[in-house]
XYZ file of C-alpha atoms in Angstrom:
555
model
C -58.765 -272.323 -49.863
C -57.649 -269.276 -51.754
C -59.056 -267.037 -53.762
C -57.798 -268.060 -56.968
C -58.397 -271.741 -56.238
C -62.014 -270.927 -55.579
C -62.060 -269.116 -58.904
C -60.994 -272.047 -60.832
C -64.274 -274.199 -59.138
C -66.621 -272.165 -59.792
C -65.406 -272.258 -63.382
C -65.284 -276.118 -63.589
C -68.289 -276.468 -60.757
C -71.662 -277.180 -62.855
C -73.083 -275.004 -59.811
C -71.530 -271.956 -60.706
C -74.125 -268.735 -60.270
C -76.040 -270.468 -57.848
C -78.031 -272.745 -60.871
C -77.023 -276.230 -60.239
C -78.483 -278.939 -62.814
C -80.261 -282.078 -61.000
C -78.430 -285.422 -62.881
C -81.839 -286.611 -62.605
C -83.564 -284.547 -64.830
C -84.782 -281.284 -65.994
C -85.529 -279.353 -62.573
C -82.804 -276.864 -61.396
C -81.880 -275.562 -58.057
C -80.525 -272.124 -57.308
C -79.101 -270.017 -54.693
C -79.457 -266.379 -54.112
C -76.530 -264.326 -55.490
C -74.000 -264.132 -52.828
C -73.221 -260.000 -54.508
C -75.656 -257.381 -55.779
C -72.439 -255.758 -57.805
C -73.469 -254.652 -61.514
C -71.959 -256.889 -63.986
C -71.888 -259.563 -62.962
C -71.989 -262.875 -64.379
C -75.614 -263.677 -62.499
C -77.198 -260.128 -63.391
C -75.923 -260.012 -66.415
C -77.424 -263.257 -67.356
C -81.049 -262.525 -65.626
C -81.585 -258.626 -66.008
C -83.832 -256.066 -65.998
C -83.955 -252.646 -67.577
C -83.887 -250.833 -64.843
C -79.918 -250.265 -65.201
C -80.043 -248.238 -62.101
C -79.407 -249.736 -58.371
C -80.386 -247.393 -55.392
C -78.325 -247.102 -52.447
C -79.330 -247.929 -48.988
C -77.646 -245.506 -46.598
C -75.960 -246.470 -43.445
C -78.010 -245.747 -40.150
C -76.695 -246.661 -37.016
C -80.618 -247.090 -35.440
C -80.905 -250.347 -35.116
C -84.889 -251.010 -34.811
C -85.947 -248.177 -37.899
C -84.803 -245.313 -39.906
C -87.087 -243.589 -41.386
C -84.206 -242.753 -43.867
C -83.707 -246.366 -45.016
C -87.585 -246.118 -45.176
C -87.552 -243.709 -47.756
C -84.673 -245.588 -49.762
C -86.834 -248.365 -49.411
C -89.977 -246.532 -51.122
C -90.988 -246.882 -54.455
C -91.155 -250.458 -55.436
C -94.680 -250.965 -53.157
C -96.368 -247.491 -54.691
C -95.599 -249.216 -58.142
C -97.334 -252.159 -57.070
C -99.710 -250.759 -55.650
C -101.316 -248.912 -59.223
C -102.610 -252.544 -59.857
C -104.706 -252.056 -57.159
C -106.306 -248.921 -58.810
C -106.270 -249.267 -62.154
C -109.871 -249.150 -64.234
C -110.712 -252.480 -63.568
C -110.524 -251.928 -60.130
C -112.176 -248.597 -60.086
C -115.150 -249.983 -62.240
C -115.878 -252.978 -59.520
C -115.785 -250.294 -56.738
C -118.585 -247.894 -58.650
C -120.445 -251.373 -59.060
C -120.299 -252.295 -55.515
C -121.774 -249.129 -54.536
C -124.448 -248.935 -56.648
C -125.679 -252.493 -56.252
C -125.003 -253.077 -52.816
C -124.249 -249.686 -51.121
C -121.796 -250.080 -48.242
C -122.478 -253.781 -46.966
C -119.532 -255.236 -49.610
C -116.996 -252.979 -48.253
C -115.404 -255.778 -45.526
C -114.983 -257.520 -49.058
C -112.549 -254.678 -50.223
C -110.731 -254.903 -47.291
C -110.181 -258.651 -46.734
C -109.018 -258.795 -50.112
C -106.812 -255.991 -49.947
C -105.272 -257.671 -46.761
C -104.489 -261.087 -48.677
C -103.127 -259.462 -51.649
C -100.356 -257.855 -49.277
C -99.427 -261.131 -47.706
C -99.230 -262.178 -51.069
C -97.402 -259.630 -52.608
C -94.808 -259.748 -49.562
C -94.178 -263.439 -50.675
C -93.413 -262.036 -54.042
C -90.974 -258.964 -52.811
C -89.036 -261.512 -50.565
C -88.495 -263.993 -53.408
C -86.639 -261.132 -55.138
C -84.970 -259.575 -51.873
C -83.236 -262.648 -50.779
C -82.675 -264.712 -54.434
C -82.187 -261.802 -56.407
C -84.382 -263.259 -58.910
C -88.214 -261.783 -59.864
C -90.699 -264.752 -60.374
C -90.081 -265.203 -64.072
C -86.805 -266.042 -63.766
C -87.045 -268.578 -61.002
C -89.983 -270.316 -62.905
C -87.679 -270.249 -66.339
C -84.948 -272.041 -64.041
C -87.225 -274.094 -62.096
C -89.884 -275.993 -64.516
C -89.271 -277.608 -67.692
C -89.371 -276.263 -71.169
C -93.131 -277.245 -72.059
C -94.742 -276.305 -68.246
C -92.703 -273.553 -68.437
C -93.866 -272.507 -72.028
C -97.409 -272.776 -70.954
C -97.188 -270.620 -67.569
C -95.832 -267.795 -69.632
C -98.778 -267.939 -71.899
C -101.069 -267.805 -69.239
C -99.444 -265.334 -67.831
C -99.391 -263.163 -70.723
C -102.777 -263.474 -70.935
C -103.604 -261.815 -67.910
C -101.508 -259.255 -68.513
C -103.446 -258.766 -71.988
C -106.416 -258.405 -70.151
C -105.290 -256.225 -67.729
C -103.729 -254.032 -70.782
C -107.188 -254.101 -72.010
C -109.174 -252.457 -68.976
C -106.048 -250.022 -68.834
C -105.893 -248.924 -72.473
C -109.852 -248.401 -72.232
C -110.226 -246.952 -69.696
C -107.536 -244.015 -70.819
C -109.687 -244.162 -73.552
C -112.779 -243.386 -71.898
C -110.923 -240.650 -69.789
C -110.003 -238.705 -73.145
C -113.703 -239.050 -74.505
C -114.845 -237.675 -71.209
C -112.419 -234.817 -71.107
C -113.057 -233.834 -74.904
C -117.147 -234.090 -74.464
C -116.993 -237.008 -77.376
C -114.976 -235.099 -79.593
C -112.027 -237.510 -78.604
C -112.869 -241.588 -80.199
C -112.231 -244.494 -78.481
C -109.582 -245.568 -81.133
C -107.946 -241.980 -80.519
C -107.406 -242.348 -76.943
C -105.916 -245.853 -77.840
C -103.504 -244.391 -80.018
C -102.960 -241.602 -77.420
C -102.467 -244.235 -74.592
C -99.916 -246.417 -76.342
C -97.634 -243.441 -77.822
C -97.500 -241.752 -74.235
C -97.066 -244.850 -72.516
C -93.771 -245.547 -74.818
C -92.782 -241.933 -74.195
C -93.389 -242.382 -70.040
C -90.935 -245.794 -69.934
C -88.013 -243.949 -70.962
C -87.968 -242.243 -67.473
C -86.141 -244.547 -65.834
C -83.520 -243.726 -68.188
C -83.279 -240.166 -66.520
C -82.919 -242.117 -63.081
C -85.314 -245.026 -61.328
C -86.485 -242.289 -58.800
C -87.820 -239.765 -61.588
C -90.000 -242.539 -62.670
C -90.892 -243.595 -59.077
C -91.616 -239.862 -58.359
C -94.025 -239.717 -61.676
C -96.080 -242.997 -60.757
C -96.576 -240.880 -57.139
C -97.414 -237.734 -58.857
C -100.240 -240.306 -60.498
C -101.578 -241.392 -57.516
C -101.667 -238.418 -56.058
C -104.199 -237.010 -58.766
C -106.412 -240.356 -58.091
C -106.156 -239.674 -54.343
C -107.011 -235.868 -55.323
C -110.166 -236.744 -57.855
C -111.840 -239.319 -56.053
C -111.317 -237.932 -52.719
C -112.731 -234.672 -54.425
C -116.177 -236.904 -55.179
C -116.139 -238.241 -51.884
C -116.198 -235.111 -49.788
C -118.558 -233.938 -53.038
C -121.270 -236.705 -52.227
C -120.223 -236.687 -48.279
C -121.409 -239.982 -47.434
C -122.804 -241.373 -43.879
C -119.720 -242.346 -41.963
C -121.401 -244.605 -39.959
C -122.890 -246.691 -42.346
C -118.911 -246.567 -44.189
C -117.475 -248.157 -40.744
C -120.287 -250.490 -40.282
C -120.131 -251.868 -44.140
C -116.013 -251.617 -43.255
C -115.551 -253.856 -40.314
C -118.869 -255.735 -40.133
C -118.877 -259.002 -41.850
C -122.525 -258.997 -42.997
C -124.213 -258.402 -45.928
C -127.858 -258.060 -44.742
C -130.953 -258.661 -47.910
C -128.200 -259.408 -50.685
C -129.031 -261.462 -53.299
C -127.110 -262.926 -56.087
C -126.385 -259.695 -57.950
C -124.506 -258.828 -54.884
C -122.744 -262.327 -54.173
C -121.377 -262.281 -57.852
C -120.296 -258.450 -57.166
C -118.576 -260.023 -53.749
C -116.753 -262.092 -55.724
C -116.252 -259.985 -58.785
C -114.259 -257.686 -56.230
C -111.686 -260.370 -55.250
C -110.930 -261.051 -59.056
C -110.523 -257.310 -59.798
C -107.634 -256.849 -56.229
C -105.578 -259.883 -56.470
C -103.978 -260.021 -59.874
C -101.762 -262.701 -61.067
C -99.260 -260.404 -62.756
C -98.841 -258.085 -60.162
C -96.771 -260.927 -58.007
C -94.683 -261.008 -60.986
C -94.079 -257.275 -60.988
C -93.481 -256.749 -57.478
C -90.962 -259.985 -57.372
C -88.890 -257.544 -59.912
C -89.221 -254.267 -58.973
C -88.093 -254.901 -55.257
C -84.097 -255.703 -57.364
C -83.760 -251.677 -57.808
C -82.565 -251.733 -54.565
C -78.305 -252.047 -53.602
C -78.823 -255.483 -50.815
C -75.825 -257.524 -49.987
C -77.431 -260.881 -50.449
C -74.820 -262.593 -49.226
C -75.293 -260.721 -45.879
C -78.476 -262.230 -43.866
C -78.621 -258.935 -41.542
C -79.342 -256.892 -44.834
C -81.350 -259.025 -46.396
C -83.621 -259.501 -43.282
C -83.497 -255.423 -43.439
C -85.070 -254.971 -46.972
C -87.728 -257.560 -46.315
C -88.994 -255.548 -42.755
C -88.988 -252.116 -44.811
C -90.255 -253.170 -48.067
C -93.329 -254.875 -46.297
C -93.411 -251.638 -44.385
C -93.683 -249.993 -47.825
C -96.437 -252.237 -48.758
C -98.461 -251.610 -46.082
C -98.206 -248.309 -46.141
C -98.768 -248.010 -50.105
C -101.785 -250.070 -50.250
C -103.398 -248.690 -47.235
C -103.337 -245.406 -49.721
C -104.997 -247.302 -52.744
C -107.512 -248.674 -50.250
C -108.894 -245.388 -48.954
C -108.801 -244.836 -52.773
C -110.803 -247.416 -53.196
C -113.197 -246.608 -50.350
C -113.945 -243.451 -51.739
C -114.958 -244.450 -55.080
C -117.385 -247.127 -53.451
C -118.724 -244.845 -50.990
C -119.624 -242.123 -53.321
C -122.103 -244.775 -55.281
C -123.203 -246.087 -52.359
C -124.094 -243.152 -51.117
C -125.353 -241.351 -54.214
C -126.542 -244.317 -56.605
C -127.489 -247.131 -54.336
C -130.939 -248.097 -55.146
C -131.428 -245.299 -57.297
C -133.406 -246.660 -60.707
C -132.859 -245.785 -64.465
C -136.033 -243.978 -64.278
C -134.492 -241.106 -61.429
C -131.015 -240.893 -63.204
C -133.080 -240.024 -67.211
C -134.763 -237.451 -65.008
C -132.078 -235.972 -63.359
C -129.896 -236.225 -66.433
C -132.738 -234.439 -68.684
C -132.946 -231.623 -66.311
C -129.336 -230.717 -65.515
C -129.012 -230.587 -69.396
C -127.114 -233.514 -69.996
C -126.780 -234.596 -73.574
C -126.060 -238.522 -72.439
C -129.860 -238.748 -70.876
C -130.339 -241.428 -74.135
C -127.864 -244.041 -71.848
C -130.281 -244.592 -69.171
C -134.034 -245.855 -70.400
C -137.211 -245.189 -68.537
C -137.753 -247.515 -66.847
C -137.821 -248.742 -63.364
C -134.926 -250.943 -63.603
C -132.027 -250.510 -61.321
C -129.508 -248.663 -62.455
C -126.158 -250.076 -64.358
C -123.210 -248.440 -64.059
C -119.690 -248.435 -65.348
C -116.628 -246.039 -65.724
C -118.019 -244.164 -68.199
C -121.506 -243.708 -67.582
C -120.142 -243.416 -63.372
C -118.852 -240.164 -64.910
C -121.951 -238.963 -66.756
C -124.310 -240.078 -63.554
C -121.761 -237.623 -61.619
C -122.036 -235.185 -63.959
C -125.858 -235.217 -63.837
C -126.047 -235.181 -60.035
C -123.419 -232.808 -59.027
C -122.446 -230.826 -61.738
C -119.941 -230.795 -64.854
C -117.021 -230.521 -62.605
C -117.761 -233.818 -60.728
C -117.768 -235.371 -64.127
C -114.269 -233.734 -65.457
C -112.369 -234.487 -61.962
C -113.528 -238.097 -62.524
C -112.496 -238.367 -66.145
C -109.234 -237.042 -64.444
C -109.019 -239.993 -61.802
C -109.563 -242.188 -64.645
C -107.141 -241.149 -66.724
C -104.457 -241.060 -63.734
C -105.624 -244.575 -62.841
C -105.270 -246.039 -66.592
C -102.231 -244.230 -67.324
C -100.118 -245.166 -64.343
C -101.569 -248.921 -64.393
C -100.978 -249.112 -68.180
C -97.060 -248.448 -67.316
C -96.875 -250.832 -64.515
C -98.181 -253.484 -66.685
C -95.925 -252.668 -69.630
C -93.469 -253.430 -66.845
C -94.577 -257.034 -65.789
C -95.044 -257.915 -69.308
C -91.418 -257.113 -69.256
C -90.525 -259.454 -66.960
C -92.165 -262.198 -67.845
C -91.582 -262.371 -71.454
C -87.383 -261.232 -71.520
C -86.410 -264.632 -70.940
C -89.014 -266.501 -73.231
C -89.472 -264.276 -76.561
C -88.779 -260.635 -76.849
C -87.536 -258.044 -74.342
C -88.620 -254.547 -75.767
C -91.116 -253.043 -72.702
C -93.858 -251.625 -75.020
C -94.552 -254.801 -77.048
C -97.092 -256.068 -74.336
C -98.970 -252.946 -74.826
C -99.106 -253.091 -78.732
C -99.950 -256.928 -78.288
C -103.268 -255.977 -76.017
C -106.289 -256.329 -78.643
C -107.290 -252.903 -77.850
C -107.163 -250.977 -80.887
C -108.854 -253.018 -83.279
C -111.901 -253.538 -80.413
C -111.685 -249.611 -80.216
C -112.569 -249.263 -83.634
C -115.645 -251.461 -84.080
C -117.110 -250.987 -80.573
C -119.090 -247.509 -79.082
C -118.072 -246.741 -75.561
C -120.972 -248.621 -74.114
C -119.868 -251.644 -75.822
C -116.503 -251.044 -74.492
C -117.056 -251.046 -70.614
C -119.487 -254.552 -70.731
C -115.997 -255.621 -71.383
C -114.816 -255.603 -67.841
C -116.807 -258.795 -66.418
C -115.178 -260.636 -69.346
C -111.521 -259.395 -68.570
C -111.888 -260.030 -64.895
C -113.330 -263.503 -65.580
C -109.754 -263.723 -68.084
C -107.527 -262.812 -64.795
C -109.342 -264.467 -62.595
C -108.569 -267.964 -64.652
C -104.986 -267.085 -64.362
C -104.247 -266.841 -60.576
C -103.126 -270.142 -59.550
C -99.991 -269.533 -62.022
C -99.069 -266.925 -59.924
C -99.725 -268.146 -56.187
C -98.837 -271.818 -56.774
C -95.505 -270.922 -58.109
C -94.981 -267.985 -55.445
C -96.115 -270.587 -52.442
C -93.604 -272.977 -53.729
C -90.772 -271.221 -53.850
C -90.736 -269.435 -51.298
C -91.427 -272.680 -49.569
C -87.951 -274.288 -50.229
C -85.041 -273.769 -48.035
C -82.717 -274.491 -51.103
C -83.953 -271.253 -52.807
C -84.984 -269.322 -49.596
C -82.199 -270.552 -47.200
C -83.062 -269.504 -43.299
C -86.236 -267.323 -45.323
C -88.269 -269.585 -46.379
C -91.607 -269.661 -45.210
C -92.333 -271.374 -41.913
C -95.104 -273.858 -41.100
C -97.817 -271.171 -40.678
C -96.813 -269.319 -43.514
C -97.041 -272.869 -45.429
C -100.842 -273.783 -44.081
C -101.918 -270.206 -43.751
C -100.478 -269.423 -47.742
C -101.880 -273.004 -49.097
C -105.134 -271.682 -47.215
C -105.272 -268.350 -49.052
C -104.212 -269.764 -52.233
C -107.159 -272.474 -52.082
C -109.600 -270.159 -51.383
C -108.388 -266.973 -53.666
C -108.409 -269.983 -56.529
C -111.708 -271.121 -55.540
C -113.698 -267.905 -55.194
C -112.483 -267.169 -58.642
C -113.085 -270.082 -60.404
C -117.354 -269.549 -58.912
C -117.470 -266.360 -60.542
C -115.759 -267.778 -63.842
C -118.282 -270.660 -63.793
C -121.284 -267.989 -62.972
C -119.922 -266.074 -65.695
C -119.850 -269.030 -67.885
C -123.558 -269.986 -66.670
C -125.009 -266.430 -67.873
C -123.620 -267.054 -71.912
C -126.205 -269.481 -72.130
C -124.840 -271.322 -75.318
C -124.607 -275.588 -75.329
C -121.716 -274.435 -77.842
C -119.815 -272.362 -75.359
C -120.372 -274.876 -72.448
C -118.678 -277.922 -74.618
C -115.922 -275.511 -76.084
C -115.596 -274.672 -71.917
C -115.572 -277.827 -70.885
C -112.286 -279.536 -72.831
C -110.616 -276.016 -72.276
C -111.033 -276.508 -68.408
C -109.960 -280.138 -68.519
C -106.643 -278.845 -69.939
C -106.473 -275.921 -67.573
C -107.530 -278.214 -64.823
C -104.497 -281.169 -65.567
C -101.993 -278.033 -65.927
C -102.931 -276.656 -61.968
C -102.831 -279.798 -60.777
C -99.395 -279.919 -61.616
C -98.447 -276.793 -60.655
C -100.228 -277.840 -56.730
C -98.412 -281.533 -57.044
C -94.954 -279.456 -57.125
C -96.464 -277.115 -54.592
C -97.674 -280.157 -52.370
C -94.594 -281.432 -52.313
C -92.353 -277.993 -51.713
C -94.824 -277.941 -48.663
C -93.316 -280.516 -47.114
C -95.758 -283.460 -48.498
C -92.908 -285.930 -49.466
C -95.018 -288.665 -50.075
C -96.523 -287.080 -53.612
C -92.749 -287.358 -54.588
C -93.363 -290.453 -56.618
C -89.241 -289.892 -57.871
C -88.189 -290.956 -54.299
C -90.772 -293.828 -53.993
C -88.919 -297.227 -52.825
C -85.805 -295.282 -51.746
C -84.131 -294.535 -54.593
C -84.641 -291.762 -57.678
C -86.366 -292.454 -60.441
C -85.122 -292.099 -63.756
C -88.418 -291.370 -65.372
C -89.167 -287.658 -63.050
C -86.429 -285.185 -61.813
C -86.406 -285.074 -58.081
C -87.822 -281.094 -57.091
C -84.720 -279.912 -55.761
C -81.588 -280.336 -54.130
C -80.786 -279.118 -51.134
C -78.049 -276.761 -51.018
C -78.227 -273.903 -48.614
C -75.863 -271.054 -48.961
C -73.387 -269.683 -46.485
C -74.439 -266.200 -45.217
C -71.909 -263.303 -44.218
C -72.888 -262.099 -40.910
C-alpha cells in the first residue's frame, strides 16, 4: 500500500488515532500512538501543558547508561513529593509517638506496593501515550465517567487541604505566630501560581526546583534525626521485623492510618502523565521496553529517598516522644521558656502530637533551632506537594471541565477553614482528610489494573498472569485496609445521624466499585462476568469491553 493510500484510510477509517468506536455501544478501544512527534493529530487532541519533550540520547550500551538514566529522571522525584507531603509527615510523627519503632515494617510494605503501583501507572503512559485520565475519558461512558472524576477530584481536594495547611503551619512556625493561618493560605496559593510557570522556562528547571525541595526535607529532617540520634538497633528491628509486640488499638488504627496517608489515588494519575515529558518512539517496542526499565529504575531510586525521609521523621518521635506523657512535655516546655506550654495539659495522658505541635515539642526538647529546621521541612514538604497536586488536578479535570493548573488549588476549601479555625483546630483535620483519600482508592487501582490488563491497549505490555493475581491481590487488600480505618473512623463520630447519612452514601459508593471491579474482573481474563457475550452472540443492551486490535510494532 502506499503512503498516500494509507492517508486516505485513516481519514475515512472510524479507527483513526488509535480510538476505534465499538458498534455495540459506548466503550472505546485505543492503541498507543504509533509517533511521539509534537503536533500531532493524537497529542494535540489529548495534551498536557508541559509543551516541552526531553530527548533521550543515543547510547550504544546495551544493558544501562547511566546517561539515559539521567534523561530518564525527573518524572519519579515528582511523584515521589506525594509520598512526603504533610499528610504523610504528620502520620510518621504519630507513629513514633504512639508506637515508637514497631510500625516501621508498615512504612515500608506500603512504600513497596505503592511503587508496583505507581510502575503500572508510568507504563500506561510509556507505551499508550495516554496518562490515566485520558484513557478513562475514552474508555467508560459519560455518567461512570462523570462520577470517577468527581471522586477523583475529591481526593485531590483533600490532599490540597493537608498541603495548603500545612504551608500554613510552616509560615506560623517560622514567624513565631505573627504569620495567621489564613496568611500562609494566601501565601501558599499566590506562590504556588508563581512556581507552575517554570516549566515554561524549560521542564528540567522545574524538575531541578521540585529536587532542590526535597533536598531541604532530606536536609531538615535528617538534621532532627542525627539531632535526637536514635537506637539503630531498635530502627532495623521495627524495619524488617514484622511484629508489633503490646499494641493495642491506638496503634492498629495508626497501622492502618499509615497505608491511607502512602498510597494516594491521585498520585497514579500524576505519574501516568508526567512519564509523557519524555521523546519515546511508541511505535518502536525496543524503546518503549527502554523507558519502562529506566523509569522504574527512577522510581525506585526516588522513593527509596522519600522513605529514609520518612524513617527519619518516625524515628525521631520514637525515639524522643514515645511514651512520653502530657505531663513531661508542660514541664519541659515551661522550663526551656516556651510560650506554647498552654498546648499540652497536666496531666498524665499520653501525649498527642501533630505537625505543629511536633515542632513546638522539638523546640522544647532540643532547642529553637530544632523547631525552625522543622518548620523548614514542612514548608519544603507542603510547598513541593502543593505543586504536584496542582499538577494531577490538571490532568484529570482538562478533558472534563476546565484546564487552567491553579484552579484545583483555589477550589481546595482551605481558606475559608483558615479563617474560622486556630491552628490546633487545623491539624485534627488530618484523620478526616486521610479517611477522604482513603474512600477514593479503588478509582484509581481498579481502573489502573484494568488497563493495563488488556492487550488491546497494552499490546505485548500488558500485564502477565502474576502481575494480574498479584495486582488484583494488592488492590483487594490496599481497598480493604482502607475501608477498616474509614469505618473505625466512622465508629468514633458517634452520631445515629451520621451512621444513616453513612450508610445510603456507602450503598452508592459501594454499587459504583462494584462496577468499576465487574470491568476489572472481566479485563482479568474472567469472561464469564461478560454478560454482553452470554449465548454467543453480543448483546444490544451492554457494549462489549473492548476489541481486540493489537498494533504493529517497528523493531
Amino acid at each position: 500500500m502506499t503512503e498516500q493510500e494509507a492517508d486516505v484510510l485513516e481519514e475515512e477509517s472510524p479507527q483513526a488515532n488509535g480510538d476505534i468506536q465499538n458498534t455495540q455501544g459506548q466503550y472505546r478501544s485505543i492503541s498507543p500512538p504509533a509517533s511521539p512527534v509534537a503536533g500531532t493529530l493524537d497529542d494535540e487532541q489529548f495534551s498536557t501543558y508541559f509543551e516541552e519533550k526531553i530527548p533521550i540520547p543515543d547510547d550504544v550500551t546495551k544493558i544501562f547508561s547511566f546517561r539515559k538514566l539521567w534523561a530518564f529522571t525527573g518524572p519519579g522525584f515528582l511523584m515521589s513529593i506525594a509520598y512526603l507531603d504533610p499528610g504523610n509527615i504528620e502520620s510518621d510523627l504519630q507513629s513514633g509517638a504512639k508506637a515508637g519503632f514497631k510500625l516501621l515494617w508498615v512504612l515500608l510494605v506500603a512504600t513497596i506496593i505503592g511503587l508496583l503501583l505507581q510502575r503500572l501507572g508510568a507504563r500506561l503512559g510509556v507505551v499508550t501515550g495516554m496518562h490515566l485520565a485520558e484513557v478513562c475519558h475514552r474508555q467508560y461512558p459519560a455518567v461512570p465517567r462523570i462520577i470517577l472524576w468527581f471522586m477523583v477530584e475529591l481526593a485531590i481536594i483533600g490532599s490540597d487541604m493537608q498541603e495548603v495547611i500545612g504551608c500554613a503551619i510552616a509560615f506560623n512556625l517560622l514567624s513565631v505566630g505573627r504569620i495567621p493561618l489564613w496568611g500562609g493560605v494566601l501565601i501558599t496559593i499566590t506562590d504556588t501560581f508563581v512556581f507552575l510557570f517554570l516549566d515554561k522556562y524549560g521542564l528540567r528547571k522545574l524538575e531541578l526546583f521540585f529536587g532542590f525541595l526535597i533536598t531541604i526535607m532530606a536536609i531538615s529532617f535528617g538534621y532532627e534525626y542525627v539531632k535526637v540520634g536514635p537506637d539503630q538497633g531498635e530502627l532495623l528491628k521495627g524495619m524488617f521485623l514484622p511484629y508489633c509486640q503490646g499494641c493495642g488499638t491506638p496503634q492498629m488504627e495508626q497501622a492502618v492510618g499509615i497505608v491511607g496517608a502512602v498510597i494516594m489515588p491521585h498520585n497514579i494519575y500524576l505519574h501516568s502523565a508526567l512519564v509523557k515529558s519524555r521523546q519515546i518512539d511508541r511505535g518502536n517496542k525496543k524503546e518503549v521496553k527502554e523507558a519502562n526499565k529506566y523509569y522504574f529504575i527512577e522510581s525506585t531510586i526516588a522513593l527509596f529517598v522519600s522513605f529514609l525521609i520518612n524513617v527519619f521523621v518516625v524515628a525521631v518521635f520514637a525515639e524522643a516522644f514515645y511514651k512520653k506523657t502530657n505531663k513531661e512535655v508542660n514541664l519541659q516546655c515551661n522550663a526551656s521558656g516556651s510560650p506554647h506550654t498552654e498546648l499540652f495539659p497536666m496531666d498524665d495522658n499520653p501525649l498527642e502530637v501533630d505537625i505543629y505541635k511536633g515542632g513546638v515539642v522539638l523546640g522544647c526538647f532540643f532547642g529553637s533551632a530544632a523547631l525552625y529546621i522543622w518548620a523548614v521541612g514542612i514548608l519544603a514538604a507542603g510547598q513541593s506537594s502543593t505543586m504536584t497536586g496542582t499538577y494531577s488536578g490538571q490532568f484529570v479535570m482538562e478533558h472534563i471541565i476546565l484546564s487552567f493548573p491553579v484552579l484545583s488549588v483555589l477550589f481546595t476549601p482551605s481558606l475559608p477553614q483558615a479563617i474560622f479555625q486556630d491552628v490546633q483546630h487545623m491539624t485534627g483535620m488530618n484523620d478526616f482528610l486521610n479517611v477522604l483519600q482513603s474512600l477514593q482508592l479503588p478509582f484509581a487501582l481498579i481502573p489502573i489494573l484494568t488497563f493495563t490488563s488488556m492487550t488491546s491497549i497494552m499490546d505485548d505490555f500488558a500485564n502477565g498472569l502474576f502481575w494480574k493475581i498479584g495486582g488484583g491481590v494488592v488492590v483487594l487488600m490496599v481497598c480493604a485496609i482502607n475501608m477498616y480505618f474509614v469505618v473505625v473512623y466512622v465508629q468514633s463520630l458517634d452520631s445515629v445521624a451520621l451512621y444513616v447519612l453513612a450508610a445510603f452514601l456507602c450503598i452508592a459508593y459501594l454499587c459504583f466499585v462494584c462496577y468499576l471491579a465487574w470491568q476489572c474482573l472481566i479485563a482479568l481474563g474472567i469472561s464469564c462476568l461478560d454478560v454482553s457475550c452470554l449465548g454467543g452472540r453480543v448483546s444490544n443492551n451492554r457494549p462489549a469491553l473492548l476489541i481486540e486490535e493489537q498494533p504493529a510494532y517497528d523493531t
